[in-house]
Amino acid sequence: MSKYIFVTGGVVSSVGKGISVASIGKILKSRGMCVSVQKLDPYLNVDPGTMSPYQHGEVFVTQDGAETDLDLGHYERFIGVELTQASNVTSGQVYSSVIAQERRGDFLGGTIQVVPHVTNEIKRRVREVAEISQAELIIVEVGGTVGDIEGQPFLEAIRQMRKDEGRDNVLYIHVTFLPHIAATDELKTKPTQHSVNELRRIGIQPDVILCRSDKEIAEGIKDKISLFCDVDKEAVISLVTSETIYEVPLLLEDAGLGELIVSRLGLRAGKSNLEEWRDMVARLKAPKEPVIIGLVGKYVGLQDAYYSVREALCHAALAHNREVKIEWLDSEELDGMADDKLGQVQGIIVPGGFGYRGIEGMIKGAKFARERKVPYLGLCLGMQIMVIEFGRHVFRTEKVNSTEFDASSAYPVIDLLPEQHGIEQKGGTMRLGTYPCHLVEGTTAARAYGTEVVYERHRHRYEFNNHFRQPLEEAGLVPSGLSPDGRLVEITELRDHPWMLACQFHPEFKSHPDSPHPLFLGFIGAAKETLVEGAQTSLPLN
Ligand code: GLN
């Protein structure tokens, strides 16, 4: 039987609830426990797949093809688990299935209500993760903050779980924020007291309070929170803003959270073993020579949109003992200034994206990389951009395009597959999730991976158009990764270039700090050898 930890948020959002959940998972896994994780998102969308990155940040894709919240990326990177669709539940999914049951007549004429019907469906989905994963411990994060209207059914459902599963099998952790008042140099506990009151009002007494703050939390402040919120002092845990997110598991472990959870839930756990992680964090924090990567995208003002890409670059750079410095280049502004800006970077990356806006700037990035022999890594849209740019060069016309951006292009080098034409619905109509890819011997891709078959995650509608394969190949574009039947081009690279490679999938989702992704490793390896224009020697430290 599984035990459960429910993590709620109070005071304000963006205080690192997702990172805290990932860190709790990490510290318990390091004690030899089998852990799984789930995120409950109270919004009404069925999934974040159709939401704008401005609203939601990155969409994280699981191996089984679910389009999920970016917190699942933290969980996978920290804990080293592979999650599934069941690990992200939204109100949209819960209400859809309750209404479908009602239409089928499953409720035998009863009145359908939030309690118990909606809350039962939420609880069923929480238990489903326990069943699928067979994990001893399930950590469940409730999205949003206490007091949100749409979050209420979720809080009610997790309240009921303690009664259903038994007092000793459920633990509630509340993550709050202590604002710092500069004038008096004080951390304030009142917002925490209010949010704990709000939780209690709906019947949840937290067992642990994680207090995020930008300053050290004095003992007196902890005493106060302990008294007013009726939580043991040892269970008031401080979470001071750290230099890197990967330090959070260490801070929480050192603050005694691991021991506390083990004893409160009576878990059969081994001794904590975070030594390798500790060593990784120490290397991460040590000063290192930078490697400068230009990321050409249209959401660069909002770095959450490229969360996994940023992390994957950081993991690979660490393995090369470098610190990645990302130049965020807005693809819509890369006009006359392109060469100046691109001349200052050691590698160019074009990440995923949808829609026409910003495409021409990305094509400029790819052209610069090809002509000046700057290392290039294209991710999904970034591969399509590389193929379009090379096509324009080979066929000597700007008419080369993807039919996503120019439906009547005379040279549609990227197109829907014949069987996809006519599909109009936007949600749930993409190639999603893990597919195998065979690597062609002797290519940069095969060398980077050092294996023959790889499994990578996809999220796209358009594909390389085989009609143009032969002329592009003859001109020097190498299809170095193919679907098992050879029909889909999954990786392209350039023959006459030190390192220009792009993939139709998203390798960034599989990079972990302690196991960087081979393509990112190869890319950073090539970039660190590249001098920025005008530089005489290798770069100085910061
Ligand atoms: N817009 C492109 C497609 O749908 C690429 C998608 C992506 O980069 N994730 O095929």
XYZ file of C-alpha atoms and ligand atoms in Angstrom:
552
model
C 0.000 0.000 0.000
C 1.296 3.457 -0.912
C 1.605 6.438 1.392
C 0.972 9.991 0.249
C 2.499 13.430 0.708
C 0.310 16.327 -0.439
C 2.026 19.635 -1.100
C -0.003 22.845 -1.188
C 1.068 26.444 -1.725
C 0.231 29.601 0.149
C 0.804 33.365 0.087
C 2.004 33.750 -3.517
C 2.794 31.539 -6.488
C 6.276 31.066 -8.012
C 7.984 30.388 -4.681
C 9.389 27.075 -5.857
C 6.679 24.590 -4.926
C 7.512 22.425 -7.958
C 11.233 22.444 -7.145
C 10.400 21.600 -3.504
C 8.301 18.618 -4.573
C 11.064 17.442 -6.917
C 13.574 17.876 -4.081
C 11.454 15.933 -1.583
C 11.260 13.154 -4.171
C 15.026 13.263 -4.579
C 15.826 13.066 -0.858
C 13.483 10.120 -0.360
C 14.712 8.307 -3.460
C 18.246 8.787 -2.144
C 17.139 6.728 0.873
C 16.391 3.840 -1.446
C 12.650 4.406 -1.632
C 10.502 3.923 -4.720
C 8.814 7.282 -5.292
C 6.332 8.636 -7.822
C 4.965 12.127 -8.325
C 1.789 13.789 -9.546
C 0.731 17.359 -10.279
C -2.912 18.399 -9.884
C -3.607 21.496 -11.981
C -6.880 23.218 -11.129
C -7.294 25.102 -14.438
C -10.068 24.056 -16.820
C -7.936 23.275 -19.882
C -7.745 19.533 -20.527
C -3.970 19.849 -20.846
C -1.497 22.713 -21.389
C -0.855 21.548 -24.981
C -2.963 24.300 -26.522
C -2.007 27.031 -24.031
C 0.285 29.893 -25.027
C 3.794 29.736 -23.562
C 3.072 33.253 -22.264
C 0.342 31.744 -20.089
C 1.996 28.573 -19.116
C 5.709 28.387 -19.938
C 7.037 25.201 -21.461
C 4.880 22.180 -22.225
C 6.741 19.128 -20.943
C 6.174 15.939 -22.961
C 6.245 12.581 -21.167
C 7.427 9.356 -22.787
C 3.836 8.226 -23.373
C 3.110 11.463 -25.210
C 1.204 13.506 -22.625
C 1.532 17.280 -22.895
C 2.031 18.320 -19.297
C 3.022 21.024 -16.861
C 6.685 22.039 -16.741
C 6.865 20.910 -13.105
C 6.935 17.340 -14.421
C 10.264 18.284 -15.988
C 11.635 19.186 -12.544
C 10.342 15.890 -11.128
C 12.011 13.834 -13.874
C 15.302 15.762 -13.746
C 15.642 15.644 -9.957
C 14.265 12.217 -9.156
C 15.335 10.374 -12.303
C 11.906 8.815 -12.886
C 9.941 8.577 -16.132
C 6.402 9.791 -15.562
C 3.257 9.227 -17.591
C -0.001 10.935 -18.474
C -1.404 9.894 -15.083
C 1.045 12.230 -13.346
C -0.682 15.405 -14.536
C -4.366 15.855 -13.766
C -6.338 18.992 -14.626
C -9.856 20.123 -13.751
C -10.562 19.860 -17.485
C -9.818 16.117 -17.409
C -11.708 15.531 -14.173
C -14.875 17.349 -15.271
C -14.775 15.781 -18.766
C -14.755 12.297 -17.322
C -17.445 13.021 -14.707
C -19.697 14.507 -17.389
C -19.018 11.576 -19.737
C -20.011 9.166 -16.942
C -23.173 11.184 -16.342
C -24.084 11.045 -20.047
C -23.557 7.273 -20.053
C -26.003 7.030 -17.158
C -23.391 5.665 -14.728
C -24.865 7.642 -11.839
C -28.309 6.011 -12.159
C -30.295 9.239 -12.086
C -28.457 10.784 -9.131
C -27.662 14.488 -8.844
C -24.041 15.046 -9.821
C -22.167 17.259 -7.357
C -18.651 18.538 -6.714
C -18.673 16.535 -3.484
C -18.666 13.539 -3.827
C -18.579 13.009 -7.600
C -15.824 15.395 -8.642
C -13.778 14.733 -5.498
C -14.145 10.960 -6.001
C -12.812 11.289 -9.538
C -9.820 13.298 -8.239
C -9.099 10.673 -5.574
C -9.416 7.882 -8.152
C -6.780 9.602 -10.285
C -4.434 10.102 -7.324
C -4.688 6.390 -6.471
C -4.188 5.489 -10.116
C -0.609 6.827 -9.932
C 0.019 4.554 -6.950
C -1.348 1.604 -8.909
C 0.567 2.301 -12.123
C 3.876 3.099 -10.452
C 3.618 0.616 -7.556
C 5.663 3.228 -5.672
C 5.797 3.157 -1.866
C 5.380 6.888 -1.699
C 3.385 9.238 -3.937
C 4.099 12.960 -3.726
C 1.207 15.054 -5.016
C 1.544 18.756 -5.755
C -1.620 20.835 -5.861
C -1.161 23.676 -8.357
C -2.028 27.277 -7.507
C -2.337 28.703 -4.012
C -4.793 28.038 -1.212
C -7.870 30.218 -1.664
C -8.095 29.871 -5.464
C -11.711 29.122 -6.406
C -10.921 26.361 -8.887
C -8.540 24.671 -6.435
C -11.241 23.934 -3.846
C -12.384 20.502 -5.111
C -8.747 19.373 -5.143
C -8.129 20.521 -1.575
C -11.356 18.864 -0.453
C -10.277 15.636 -2.170
C -6.863 15.602 -0.494
C -8.518 16.384 2.854
C -10.649 13.266 2.449
C -7.583 11.190 1.575
C -6.261 11.323 5.142
C -9.452 9.782 6.459
C -9.622 7.228 3.641
C -5.987 6.116 3.748
C -5.405 6.376 7.501
C -3.810 9.165 9.556
C -0.320 7.658 9.450
C -0.294 7.259 5.704
C -0.813 10.868 4.656
C 1.315 13.946 5.260
C 0.483 17.549 4.364
C 3.257 19.997 3.501
C 2.441 23.664 2.973
C 4.919 25.871 1.074
C 4.713 29.560 1.933
C 6.698 32.741 1.449
C 8.057 35.111 4.103
C 8.287 38.618 2.644
C 11.249 40.737 3.709
C 10.594 44.348 4.718
C 13.717 46.301 3.890
C 12.964 49.337 6.082
C 12.954 47.281 9.268
C 15.010 44.378 7.919
C 12.336 41.910 9.026
C 10.801 38.734 7.657
C 7.032 38.753 8.101
C 5.048 35.680 9.130
C 1.518 37.104 8.897
C 0.815 35.996 5.290
C 1.881 32.469 6.308
C -0.463 32.552 9.303
C -3.324 33.628 7.031
C -2.716 30.958 4.455
C -2.486 28.244 7.120
C -5.774 29.553 8.554
C -7.325 29.236 5.112
C -6.122 25.621 4.898
C -7.493 24.805 8.347
C -10.829 26.375 7.436
C -11.241 23.628 4.851
C -10.065 20.975 7.277
C -6.384 20.537 6.482
C -3.876 21.034 9.292
C -0.401 21.061 7.721
C 2.205 18.749 9.266
C 5.149 20.628 7.785
C 5.565 24.241 6.688
C 8.287 25.031 4.177
C 9.111 28.717 4.419
C 10.696 30.166 1.322
C 12.497 33.452 1.883
C 15.301 35.486 0.406
C 16.959 35.906 3.842
C 18.011 33.522 6.613
C 15.095 32.717 8.936
C 15.867 33.413 12.597
C 14.877 30.928 15.321
C 12.386 33.434 16.741
C 10.514 33.534 13.442
C 10.291 29.755 13.407
C 8.980 29.781 17.000
C 6.310 32.222 15.974
C 5.197 30.189 12.958
C 5.220 27.037 15.070
C 3.020 28.653 17.717
C 0.514 30.394 15.468
C 0.221 27.622 12.905
C 0.253 24.759 15.437
C 3.135 22.942 13.743
C 6.079 21.448 15.674
C 9.119 23.677 15.491
C 11.220 20.932 13.885
C 8.592 20.856 11.118
C 9.014 24.541 10.298
C 11.648 24.194 7.597
C 13.407 27.133 6.043
C 14.055 27.276 2.351
C 16.322 30.208 1.669
C 16.737 31.182 -1.999
C 19.725 29.261 -3.325
C 22.254 29.870 -6.066
C 21.040 26.907 -8.092
C 17.779 24.958 -7.982
C 19.778 21.734 -7.746
C 20.903 22.770 -4.270
C 17.367 22.616 -2.857
C 17.393 18.847 -2.078
C 20.597 19.396 -0.063
C 19.127 22.343 1.851
C 15.985 20.396 2.710
C 17.899 17.261 3.695
C 20.282 19.291 5.865
C 17.311 21.010 7.507
C 16.090 17.571 8.618
C 13.130 17.183 6.265
C 14.125 13.687 5.127
C 14.274 12.333 8.700
C 11.052 14.068 9.600
C 9.076 12.584 6.692
C 10.485 9.102 7.321
C 9.539 9.184 10.991
C 6.114 10.830 10.556
C 5.025 8.365 7.882
C 6.824 5.406 9.458
C 8.627 4.666 6.187
C 11.062 1.800 5.792
C 13.880 3.874 4.340
C 17.662 3.536 4.252
C 20.242 6.183 5.042
C 20.349 9.309 2.968
C 22.887 9.129 0.166
C 23.192 12.440 -1.634
C 26.975 12.432 -1.989
C 27.089 12.335 -5.786
C 24.440 15.048 -5.981
C 26.371 17.129 -3.459
C 29.484 16.785 -5.570
C 27.531 17.769 -8.711
C 26.170 20.894 -6.973
C 29.649 21.866 -5.778
C 30.950 21.605 -9.354
C 27.960 23.599 -10.583
C 28.676 26.407 -8.128
C 32.417 26.579 -8.762
C 33.523 29.365 -11.140
C 34.151 28.079 -14.639
C 35.062 29.443 -18.034
C 31.874 30.385 -19.913
C 30.596 28.942 -23.166
C 28.332 31.430 -24.932
C 25.278 30.029 -26.690
C 22.842 32.138 -28.716
C 19.275 30.895 -28.359
C 17.167 32.187 -31.241
C 13.476 31.965 -30.377
C 10.340 34.028 -30.254
C 9.573 33.668 -26.549
C 12.963 34.773 -25.280
C 11.385 37.413 -23.043
C 9.862 34.543 -21.154
C 12.594 32.074 -20.324
C 10.207 29.539 -18.767
C 9.099 28.758 -22.323
C 12.471 27.079 -22.904
C 12.987 25.655 -19.415
C 14.204 22.186 -20.394
C 16.442 23.571 -23.153
C 18.118 25.911 -20.688
C 18.611 23.098 -18.181
C 19.933 20.676 -20.824
C 22.519 23.285 -21.904
C 23.538 23.763 -18.290
C 23.901 19.978 -17.718
C 26.045 19.499 -20.825
C 28.203 22.530 -20.054
C 28.857 21.203 -16.546
C 30.084 17.920 -17.983
C 32.558 19.965 -20.068
C 33.489 21.945 -16.946
C 32.022 25.119 -18.432
C 29.311 27.479 -17.398
C 26.758 28.118 -20.091
C 25.935 31.734 -20.753
C 22.823 32.031 -22.890
C 22.326 35.036 -25.155
C 18.571 35.214 -25.628
C 18.111 36.417 -29.211
C 14.583 37.453 -30.155
C 13.975 35.963 -33.597
C 11.651 38.834 -34.495
C 14.390 41.378 -33.892
C 17.193 39.553 -35.696
C 17.157 41.739 -38.796
C 20.060 44.035 -39.700
C 21.734 43.344 -36.361
C 21.886 39.591 -36.942
C 25.537 39.263 -37.845
C 26.772 41.484 -35.004
C 24.827 39.554 -32.415
C 25.430 36.116 -33.857
C 29.129 36.870 -34.213
C 29.376 37.052 -30.428
C 28.266 33.499 -29.681
C 30.083 30.163 -29.790
C 27.045 28.086 -30.721
C 23.523 28.711 -32.017
C 20.455 26.841 -30.864
C 16.996 27.092 -32.406
C 14.410 25.467 -30.136
C 10.842 24.295 -30.810
C 7.936 26.535 -31.662
C 4.706 26.943 -33.572
C 3.396 29.479 -36.072
C 4.958 31.863 -38.579
C 6.013 34.673 -36.251
C 9.785 34.940 -35.897
C 10.587 32.252 -38.463
C 12.701 34.452 -40.749
C 14.977 35.444 -37.841
C 15.523 31.776 -37.010
C 16.381 31.084 -40.653
C 18.967 33.876 -40.409
C 20.447 32.138 -37.381
C 20.733 28.853 -39.302
C 22.231 30.614 -42.340
C 24.843 32.294 -40.171
C 25.721 28.966 -38.531
C 26.061 27.221 -41.895
C 28.088 29.913 -43.613
C 30.396 30.808 -40.716
C 30.716 27.216 -39.515
C 29.388 28.003 -36.054
C 28.057 24.922 -34.182
C 24.265 24.647 -34.517
C 21.714 22.537 -32.691
C 18.120 22.574 -33.920
C 15.313 21.149 -31.811
C 12.091 20.149 -33.588
C 11.189 23.470 -35.271
C 14.959 24.058 -35.242
C 15.387 21.059 -37.585
C 12.657 22.320 -39.894
C 14.392 25.719 -39.933
C 17.727 24.106 -40.807
C 16.120 22.199 -43.705
C 14.299 25.305 -45.009
C 17.486 27.381 -44.866
C 19.542 24.712 -46.620
C 16.764 24.283 -49.199
C 16.773 28.024 -49.939
C 20.536 27.823 -50.442
C 20.358 24.761 -52.704
C 17.326 25.738 -54.805
C 18.307 29.425 -54.784
C 14.852 30.699 -53.890
C 13.101 32.136 -50.838
C 10.028 30.134 -51.848
C 11.387 27.149 -49.957
C 9.311 26.776 -46.809
C 7.232 24.601 -44.503
C 3.547 24.416 -45.373
C 2.916 25.482 -41.765
C 4.186 28.953 -42.741
C 3.363 29.057 -46.463
C 0.568 26.670 -47.421
C 1.156 27.170 -51.160
C 4.961 27.005 -51.149
C 6.425 25.734 -54.435
C 9.175 24.017 -52.412
C 7.471 22.558 -49.321
C 10.560 20.881 -47.846
C 8.623 20.476 -44.585
C 5.029 19.290 -44.915
C 2.264 17.254 -43.319
C 2.367 13.548 -44.174
C -0.152 12.670 -46.918
C -2.405 10.908 -44.366
C -2.478 14.013 -42.140
C -4.053 16.345 -44.698
C -7.571 17.393 -43.755
C -7.076 17.276 -39.972
C -8.184 20.610 -38.576
C -8.473 20.160 -34.844
C -5.606 21.756 -32.901
C -5.653 19.794 -29.615
C -4.367 16.226 -29.585
C -3.455 15.930 -33.290
C 0.326 15.770 -33.164
C 3.015 13.108 -33.265
C 3.563 12.899 -29.535
C 5.763 10.877 -27.219
C 8.584 8.394 -27.662
C 9.529 6.938 -31.056
C 12.594 4.890 -31.992
C 15.219 6.412 -34.262
C 17.928 4.485 -36.114
C 21.245 6.259 -36.424
C 23.289 6.115 -39.608
C 26.810 4.781 -39.053
C 29.691 7.204 -39.344
C 27.586 10.337 -38.769
C 27.951 13.016 -36.081
C 24.695 11.773 -34.546
C 25.930 8.173 -34.290
C 29.212 9.367 -32.783
C 27.430 11.583 -30.253
C 25.126 8.811 -29.053
C 27.592 5.952 -29.436
C 24.736 3.528 -30.146
C 22.512 2.374 -33.034
C 18.947 2.997 -31.881
C 17.690 5.793 -29.637
C 14.252 6.584 -28.215
C 13.286 10.226 -28.161
C 10.178 12.303 -27.454
C 8.248 14.121 -30.164
C 5.704 16.939 -30.308
C 5.034 18.209 -33.798
C 2.683 17.994 -36.785
C 5.021 18.599 -39.710
C 7.758 16.323 -41.110
C 10.676 16.385 -43.517
C 9.231 16.033 -47.046
C 10.866 12.994 -48.722
C 10.136 14.452 -52.126
C 13.153 16.734 -51.593
C 15.379 14.179 -49.893
C 17.528 13.249 -52.890
C 18.474 16.758 -54.100
C 19.149 17.960 -50.554
C 21.229 14.876 -49.795
C 23.248 15.363 -52.945
C 23.955 18.936 -51.874
C 25.299 17.839 -48.479
C 22.387 17.414 -46.066
C 22.785 14.079 -44.282
C 19.687 12.351 -42.882
C 21.536 10.735 -39.989
C 18.571 9.496 -37.944
C 15.572 7.690 -39.459
C 12.399 6.000 -38.276
C 12.715 2.171 -38.320
C 10.931 1.990 -41.707
C 13.261 4.675 -43.087
C 10.331 6.889 -44.018
C 10.670 9.696 -41.480
C 13.799 11.805 -41.245
C 14.434 12.301 -37.516
C 17.912 13.873 -37.568
C 19.648 15.987 -40.198
C 23.242 17.170 -40.243
C 25.522 18.966 -42.675
C 28.347 17.150 -44.383
C 30.662 20.136 -44.816
C 30.377 21.644 -41.372
C 32.139 20.970 -38.044
C 28.881 20.500 -36.080
C 25.519 21.409 -37.547
C 22.869 18.962 -36.436
C 19.155 19.120 -35.791
C 16.523 16.673 -34.667
C 12.780 16.403 -35.210
C 12.372 15.338 -31.562
C 13.007 17.094 -28.234
C 16.196 15.717 -26.627
C 16.001 18.423 -23.932
C 13.276 16.465 -22.113
C 15.664 13.588 -21.420
C 18.638 15.528 -20.090
C 19.326 15.240 -16.348
C 21.963 17.098 -14.341
C 23.729 13.821 -13.569
C 23.257 12.388 -17.093
C 23.462 15.100 -19.747
C 22.002 14.388 -23.165
C 24.502 13.146 -25.818
C 23.418 15.683 -28.471
C 23.783 18.599 -26.041
C 27.153 17.189 -24.947
C 28.301 17.043 -28.562
C 27.008 20.543 -29.277
C 28.662 22.156 -26.233
C 31.846 20.199 -26.957
C 31.974 21.771 -30.425
C 30.915 25.227 -29.174
C 33.614 25.436 -26.535
C 36.238 25.016 -29.257
C 34.761 27.906 -31.254
C 36.210 31.373 -30.867
C 33.813 34.302 -31.013
C 34.547 36.663 -33.881
C 37.395 39.018 -33.129
C 38.601 36.978 -30.147
C 42.279 36.058 -30.251
C 42.563 33.600 -27.429
C 40.134 31.566 -25.427
C 37.678 33.543 -23.355
C 38.535 35.046 -19.965
C 36.685 33.985 -16.831
C 33.413 35.994 -16.707
N 5.578 23.768 -35.560
C 6.325 22.603 -35.895
C 5.433 21.401 -36.128
O 4.332 21.356 -35.685
C 7.377 22.302 -34.854
C 6.821 21.961 -33.516
C 7.839 22.025 -32.396
O 8.883 22.642 -32.514
N 7.537 21.428 -31.259
O 5.797 20.452 -36.750
